[in-house]
Coordinates of C-alpha atoms in Angstrom, one line a residue:
M14 CA 0.5 -19.1 8.2
T15 CA 0.7 -19.5 4.4
T16 CA 1.8 -16.6 2.3
P17 CA -0.7 -16.0 -0.5
P18 CA 0.5 -16.3 -4.1
L19 CA 0.6 -12.6 -4.7
G20 CA 2.0 -12.8 -8.2
R21 CA 4.5 -10.3 -9.6
F22 CA 2.0 -7.5 -10.2
G23 CA -1.0 -6.2 -8.2
I24 CA -3.1 -3.1 -7.8
W25 CA -2.9 -0.5 -5.0
T26 CA -5.9 1.9 -4.9
G27 CA -7.7 4.4 -2.7
V28 CA -10.5 4.9 -5.2
L29 CA -12.8 2.3 -3.6
D30 CA -13.4 4.7 -0.7
G31 CA -15.0 7.1 -3.1
V32 CA -17.7 4.9 -4.6
P33 CA -20.7 3.2 -3.1
L34 CA -20.2 -0.3 -1.8
G35 CA -22.1 -2.1 -4.5
E36 CA -20.1 -0.4 -7.3
A37 CA -16.9 -1.0 -5.4
R38 CA -17.6 -4.7 -5.2
E39 CA -18.2 -4.7 -9.0
V40 CA -14.8 -3.0 -9.5
V41 CA -13.1 -5.5 -7.3
A42 CA -14.6 -8.4 -9.3
E43 CA -13.5 -6.8 -12.5
L44 CA -9.9 -6.5 -11.3
D45 CA -10.0 -10.1 -10.2
E46 CA -11.1 -11.2 -13.7
Q47 CA -8.3 -9.2 -15.2
G48 CA -5.8 -11.5 -13.5
W49 CA -4.1 -9.2 -10.9
G50 CA -2.3 -11.2 -8.2
S51 CA -3.5 -9.0 -5.3
L52 CA -5.4 -5.8 -4.4
W53 CA -4.2 -3.5 -1.7
F54 CA -5.8 -0.4 -0.1
G55 CA -5.2 2.0 2.7
E56 CA -6.9 3.2 5.9
A57 CA -7.2 6.9 6.5
Y58 CA -10.5 8.8 6.1
G59 CA -12.6 6.1 4.4
R60 CA -13.7 2.6 5.2
E61 CA -12.4 0.6 8.2
A62 CA -9.7 -1.7 6.9
M63 CA -10.8 -5.1 8.2
T64 CA -14.5 -4.8 7.2
A65 CA -13.4 -3.4 3.8
A66 CA -11.0 -6.4 3.4
Q67 CA -13.9 -8.8 4.1
A68 CA -16.0 -7.0 1.4
W69 CA -13.3 -7.2 -1.2
L70 CA -12.5 -10.8 -0.4
G71 CA -16.1 -11.7 -0.8
A72 CA -16.3 -9.8 -4.1
S73 CA -13.4 -11.7 -5.7
R74 CA -12.6 -15.3 -6.3
R75 CA -8.9 -15.7 -6.5
M76 CA -6.7 -12.7 -5.9
A77 CA -5.2 -11.9 -2.5
I78 CA -6.4 -8.8 -0.6
G79 CA -3.9 -6.8 1.5
T80 CA -4.3 -3.9 3.8
G81 CA -1.8 -1.3 2.8
I82 CA -2.0 -0.4 5.6
A83 CA -4.2 -1.0 8.6
S84 CA -3.3 1.6 11.2
I85 CA -2.2 0.2 14.6
Y86 CA -4.0 3.1 16.1
A87 CA -7.4 2.2 14.6
R88 CA -7.9 -0.9 16.8
D89 CA -6.0 -2.7 19.5
A90 CA -4.0 -5.8 18.9
V91 CA -6.6 -8.2 20.3
S92 CA -9.3 -6.8 18.0
T93 CA -6.8 -6.8 15.1
A94 CA -5.8 -10.4 15.7
A95 CA -9.5 -11.6 16.1
A96 CA -10.5 -9.9 12.8
A97 CA -7.5 -11.2 10.9
R98 CA -8.0 -14.7 12.2
T99 CA -11.6 -14.7 11.1
L100 CA -10.6 -13.4 7.6
E101 CA -8.0 -16.1 7.3
A102 CA -10.5 -18.8 8.3
A103 CA -13.1 -17.5 5.9
Y104 CA -10.8 -17.0 3.0
P105 CA -7.8 -19.3 3.6
G106 CA -4.5 -18.1 2.0
R107 CA -6.0 -14.9 0.5
F108 CA -5.5 -12.2 3.1
V109 CA -2.4 -10.3 4.0
L110 CA -2.4 -8.1 7.1
G111 CA -0.4 -5.0 6.3
L112 CA 0.2 -2.9 9.4
G113 CA 1.6 0.6 9.8
V114 CA 2.0 3.5 12.3
S115 CA 0.1 6.0 10.1
H116 CA 1.0 9.6 10.6
A117 CA 0.8 12.0 13.6
P118 CA -1.9 14.3 12.2
L119 CA -4.2 11.4 11.4
V120 CA -3.5 9.7 14.8
E121 CA -3.7 12.7 17.0
R122 CA -6.1 15.2 15.3
M123 CA -8.5 12.7 13.8
R124 CA -8.4 9.7 16.2
G125 CA -7.4 11.5 19.4
H126 CA -4.5 9.2 20.3
S127 CA -0.9 10.0 21.2
Y128 CA 1.5 9.2 18.4
G129 CA 4.4 7.2 19.7
R130 CA 7.9 6.6 18.5
P131 CA 7.2 4.6 15.3
V132 CA 9.5 1.6 15.7
T133 CA 8.8 1.3 19.5
A134 CA 5.0 1.5 18.9
M135 CA 5.1 -1.1 16.2
R136 CA 7.3 -3.5 18.2
E137 CA 4.9 -3.2 21.2
F138 CA 1.9 -3.8 18.9
L139 CA 3.5 -6.9 17.4
D140 CA 4.2 -8.2 21.0
A141 CA 0.5 -7.7 21.8
L142 CA -0.5 -9.3 18.6
D143 CA 1.6 -12.4 19.5
R144 CA -0.1 -12.5 22.9
A145 CA -3.6 -12.1 21.6
P146 CA -5.8 -15.1 22.5
A147 CA -7.0 -17.4 19.7
A148 CA -10.2 -18.7 21.4
V149 CA -12.5 -19.4 18.5
P150 CA -12.4 -23.0 17.2
G151 CA -11.0 -23.2 13.7
E152 CA -9.7 -19.6 13.9
Q153 CA -6.2 -20.1 15.4
S154 CA -4.1 -19.0 12.5
L155 CA -3.1 -15.4 11.8
P156 CA -2.6 -14.4 8.1
P157 CA 0.8 -13.2 7.0
V158 CA 1.8 -9.8 8.4
V159 CA 3.8 -7.2 6.6
L160 CA 4.9 -3.8 7.8
A161 CA 4.8 -0.4 6.1
A162 CA 8.5 0.0 6.4
L163 CA 10.4 3.0 5.1
G164 CA 13.4 3.5 7.4
P165 CA 16.1 0.9 8.1
R166 CA 14.9 0.2 11.7
M167 CA 11.4 -0.6 10.6
L168 CA 12.7 -2.7 7.8
G169 CA 14.8 -4.6 10.4
L170 CA 11.7 -5.1 12.5
A171 CA 9.8 -6.4 9.4
R172 CA 12.6 -8.8 8.7
D173 CA 12.8 -10.1 12.2
R174 CA 9.2 -10.2 13.3
T175 CA 6.9 -10.5 10.2
A176 CA 6.6 -11.9 6.7
G177 CA 8.1 -8.8 5.1
A178 CA 7.7 -5.2 4.2
H179 CA 5.3 -3.0 2.1
P180 CA 7.0 0.3 1.2
Y181 CA 5.1 3.1 -0.4
L182 CA 6.3 6.0 -2.5
V183 CA 9.7 4.6 -3.2
T184 CA 12.1 4.3 -6.1
P185 CA 13.7 1.2 -7.6
E186 CA 16.9 2.3 -5.8
Y187 CA 15.1 2.2 -2.5
T188 CA 13.8 -1.3 -3.4
A189 CA 17.3 -2.5 -4.0
G190 CA 18.4 -1.2 -0.6
A191 CA 15.3 -2.6 1.1
R192 CA 16.0 -6.1 -0.4
A193 CA 19.6 -5.9 1.0
E194 CA 18.3 -5.0 4.4
L195 CA 15.6 -7.7 4.4
G196 CA 17.7 -10.4 3.0
A197 CA 16.5 -13.1 0.6
G198 CA 13.6 -14.5 2.5
P199 CA 11.0 -11.9 3.5
L200 CA 8.4 -10.5 1.2
L201 CA 9.0 -7.1 -0.4
V202 CA 5.8 -5.7 -1.8
V203 CA 6.3 -2.2 -3.2
E204 CA 3.9 0.4 -4.5
Q205 CA 4.4 2.4 -7.7
A206 CA 2.1 5.3 -8.7
A207 CA 1.4 5.8 -12.4
V208 CA -0.5 7.8 -14.9
V209 CA -1.2 5.5 -17.9
D210 CA -4.1 7.3 -19.5
P211 CA -3.1 7.7 -23.2
D212 CA -4.9 11.1 -23.4
A213 CA -2.9 12.5 -20.4
D214 CA -0.3 14.9 -21.8
G215 CA 2.6 16.3 -19.8
D216 CA 0.5 19.0 -18.1
E217 CA -2.2 16.4 -17.1
W218 CA 0.4 14.0 -15.8
R219 CA 1.9 16.9 -13.7
R220 CA -1.6 17.8 -12.4
R221 CA -2.4 14.2 -11.3
A222 CA 1.0 13.7 -9.8
H223 CA 0.7 17.0 -7.9
D224 CA -2.7 16.0 -6.5
H225 CA -1.4 12.6 -5.5
L226 CA 1.7 13.9 -3.7
N227 CA 0.1 17.0 -2.2
I228 CA -0.8 15.4 1.2
Y229 CA 2.3 13.3 1.4
T230 CA 4.8 16.2 0.9
G231 CA 3.4 17.6 4.2
L232 CA 4.0 14.4 6.2
P233 CA 7.3 14.0 8.1
N234 CA 7.5 10.2 7.7
Y235 CA 7.6 10.5 3.9
R236 CA 9.9 13.5 3.8
G237 CA 12.4 11.6 6.0
S238 CA 12.2 8.6 3.6
W239 CA 12.8 10.8 0.6
V240 CA 15.8 12.4 2.2
R241 CA 17.2 8.9 2.6
Q242 CA 16.4 8.4 -1.1
G243 CA 18.5 11.4 -2.2
F244 CA 15.9 14.2 -2.3
S245 CA 16.1 17.5 -0.5
D246 CA 13.9 20.2 1.0
D247 CA 13.7 21.8 -2.5
D248 CA 11.7 18.8 -3.6
F249 CA 9.2 19.0 -0.8
V250 CA 7.0 21.9 -2.0
R251 CA 3.4 20.9 -1.8
G252 CA 2.7 18.4 -4.5
G253 CA 6.4 17.8 -5.0
S254 CA 9.0 19.2 -7.4
D255 CA 9.1 18.0 -11.0
R256 CA 12.1 15.9 -9.9
L257 CA 10.1 14.2 -7.1
K258 CA 7.1 13.7 -9.4
A259 CA 9.2 12.0 -12.1
A260 CA 10.8 9.7 -9.6
L261 CA 7.6 8.6 -7.9
V262 CA 4.9 8.8 -10.6
T263 CA 5.4 7.3 -14.0
H264 CA 3.9 8.8 -17.2
G265 CA 2.6 6.5 -19.9
L266 CA 2.0 2.8 -20.3
E267 CA 5.4 1.8 -21.6
T268 CA 7.2 3.8 -18.9
T269 CA 5.1 2.2 -16.2
V270 CA 5.7 -1.3 -17.4
A271 CA 9.4 -0.6 -17.5
R272 CA 9.4 0.9 -14.0
A273 CA 7.5 -2.1 -12.6
H274 CA 10.2 -4.4 -14.0
E275 CA 12.9 -2.2 -12.5
H276 CA 11.4 -2.8 -9.1
L277 CA 11.4 -6.5 -9.7
D278 CA 15.0 -6.5 -10.9
A279 CA 15.9 -4.5 -7.8
G280 CA 14.5 -7.3 -5.5
A281 CA 10.7 -6.7 -5.2
D282 CA 8.6 -9.8 -5.0
T283 CA 5.4 -8.0 -6.0
V284 CA 4.9 -4.5 -7.5
L285 CA 1.6 -2.8 -6.8
I286 CA 0.6 -0.2 -9.4
Q287 CA -1.5 2.7 -8.1
V288 CA -3.1 4.1 -11.3
L289 CA -4.0 7.8 -10.9
G290 CA -7.1 8.6 -12.9
P291 CA -8.6 12.0 -13.7
A292 CA -10.4 12.1 -10.4
V293 CA -9.8 10.4 -7.0
A294 CA -13.3 9.1 -6.7
V295 CA -13.6 7.7 -10.3
P296 CA -12.2 4.1 -10.8
P297 CA -9.8 4.2 -13.8
R298 CA -11.3 1.1 -15.3
S299 CA -10.0 1.4 -18.8
D300 CA -6.5 2.3 -17.5
W301 CA -6.5 -0.8 -15.3
A302 CA -7.6 -3.0 -18.3
A303 CA -4.8 -1.6 -20.5
L304 CA -2.2 -2.1 -17.8
A305 CA -3.4 -5.7 -17.2
H306 CA -3.0 -6.4 -20.9
A307 CA 0.5 -5.0 -20.9
L308 CA 1.7 -6.6 -17.6
L309 CA -0.2 -9.8 -17.2

């Protein structure tokens, strides 16, 4: 298992699920040409994570592709290991398997599974992943695994059992605490949401931040994480208080660049910028290009 060279800055996006496959592949190739170290995406209502990873790996030449995250309830550990080993063999050193426990509404209402205790469920999945047979010649190696870790127990599991952690919707102060929990060795790949559109005034930034946080403010896993980060119930109105918005979604190119470096200074190995465009299904191509020019 060789950890891909992720670089200091990458892109996190959910927008690819909103466009046809051919256009999405063109977008991925464009991001690759811009020089981003890695591209990460989630798994909820859109494409299945492992087939999407194969499509994005095939559409790019050099940047790493990471699942941020692949739900452990979407496929069993044997299937996950088999798919991950095939991707590692096909694109050596370019794939990172990010795993997470997702959220009870998605797991129970949409998938029809029982949502277990997060750390216990993840530990058992990692045990099964370790036991999964590697029967295909030339496909024995798993790619690096990182965990969607928010709380201290999941960070500890990421430290002890995997290559590192991939926290989402966190502040630089959280990043510093996560680095202390992980120690010096494991990867720490953090996500940072941003509105960098030069035409987005304060009201437009607030609208995009509200739309982005609207679902997350209703999910207990994130609310618990934000309490540990110093926020309170007053901040958890749907879409988030202005205080929560300002902490989690930057406004403007210069502020975004500065926040990304704050995460690096706090101990992140890689910062993934999630650019919020005017609509969730429209790739913010000009914003990505401007951000690449500023950061890369």
